[in-house]
Structure formats: C-alpha cells, structure tokens
C-alpha cells in the first residue's frame, strides 16, 4: 500500500540539501551566464590547453598541431570520435596556414554546435494530463536531487506536480524526496520500506489523475546497468504505469553524472536499452572538467540532453541549449 502526502509549507532547514538560489544569479547574464559558470572547470582545462598551442604570432596548422589539438580535446572526455571530427574540420579549414587562436576557437565552437544539434529538447507532453515522467540512473548520479530541481522548474511555471518515491528500498531517498516535495509545495506518494516500487508508480499515476495534476514524476531505485533483476523491475514499472494510463510513461529521463566522464557512456548504453530512455539530465556539470562527455552521448545514443545541473541551488538546473553550450564551452 502506498501513501500520499498533501503539500505543506515547511520552513525548517535540511543540512543535506541546498535550496538557496545560486550565488550571484541576478548578475549571471541569463542562460549563457549560467551555462558559462557551470562549465568553468571544463572551460578552464580546454581553454587553457588550446591557448597553450598558440604563440603571439599564430601557429602553423600542420600534423603536429593537429595531433596536439586532438589530445587536448580528448581530455574533456568528449571521446575520440567527436574530437577527431573537430580536428578534421580544423585541418580542412586551415591546413598549411598560420592561424590565430580566435579563428580556431570559432571553428571548434561551430563544429561542437553542429554535433550537438538535436531535433527537440522539450519535455514530452501527454495529449491530456497527466504527463508521466520516469527517472532512472545509478546511485550517486544526482537522480533524486535532479527530480527535485525539475519539479521546482515545473511548479515555477504554474504546473501541478505529484512525485512518486519509487526508490522504496532506500529510506534516505524517500526522505530526501519528501523534503523536496514539502519545500516545493507538491504532492508525494510514498510506501512502506521495501514495498514493490511498481505499486508506488501505479498509485502515483492514479493520484495524478485523481487530483488533476499536470505531471507525475516517479523516482526509481538506483541501480547499475548490469543488474539484470533491477533492470527487469524497470520494465515492470513501465507496464503497470501503462496499465493505469495507456501510453505512459511519456518520458523516461536518464540522469548521468557529468563527473563520471566516459563511465557515463556505459551507463547510458545499459539504461537506454532496458528502460527505453527518451532523454538525459546531465547532473553536476559544474563540478566536472569532463563536460565534453555530452558529445559522445549524443553521438552514440541520439538521446536529447533535456536538462543540465549547473550548481547546488534549487534554481541551478536549466534546459539544455546546444548553441549556448558550445559558445560557453570556449568563451574566455
């Protein structure tokens, strides 16, 4: 049996979760400023490495230069494929010429923008509410916090939300999501410790229909992509949601930790097959120098990156915009 809690105001503090807006947000310069701040570590590595390739008088684009450029691009965990395409683009445009930093940066930015181009980055929306969103990922990926931030984002747009605490074997996850629900001001469905997560998912969907919610967002147990039994559990959750609301879930978001770099690729591979993922939330981008990992994720799985986590505060999640990301990655 699952339980639901009505929204309430709670001014108490929680030492494990930060709810304050990011420092200096007023002066952040909007989406570009947020993205630029979030990519600080990646930009510092990549920008410094590329600047170091140049002298004041410029640099001849030859095999030595192209090899050094490739190595520096790979350091951001963008992988050999995307880095190789950027190197080849620079070679095509400038081979045999003496060029300056600004020219190469412009070409790299344009190529990254093209590689990240995606047809759609908006959340899926059901023909009639509620839209059911299932959120999956490994423990420690920032999954539950990402749900909280996404819920805040939707509530701030005027939407009515129901959360489902489907990570029933981890009391801390249920407690954390309950705190998010209370702070945001939305309903939450929980269950006794160890209850079948599918029953929580079913009753979350049922509650969303009953109260006329716009979105039901359901957490799931953190798992490794190699844990077959737990991956089968995800399939069961999908089936029971569809039984209650045909066509649901409408969105299955995979939370990937940007600090995991290339390890995030193997996670995406396992989850995209078993869970039928439709999009990605890239968390902890501000804490990583491996922000380039978004390129091989897009290359290998063709899953749109829908949101990125750019800090600790409740406001520090934003919709992913490829043009802004590419520009912020190399902005001085």
PDB file of C-alpha atoms in Angstrom, residues 3 20 109 185 268 278 283 329:
ATOM      1  CA  UNK A   3       0.602   6.708   0.947  1.00  0.00           C
ATOM      2  CA  UNK A  20      19.105  28.501  -1.930  1.00  0.00           C
ATOM      3  CA  UNK A 109      32.612  26.187 -31.433  1.00  0.00           C
ATOM      4  CA  UNK A 185       4.839  22.572  -2.406  1.00  0.00           C
ATOM      5  CA  UNK A 268      23.691   5.234 -20.914  1.00  0.00           C
ATOM      6  CA  UNK A 278      13.836   9.200 -24.134  1.00  0.00           C
ATOM      7  CA  UNK A 283      23.915  16.453 -13.499  1.00  0.00           C
ATOM      8  CA  UNK A 329      32.486  25.955 -23.530  1.00  0.00           C
TER       9      UNK A 329
END
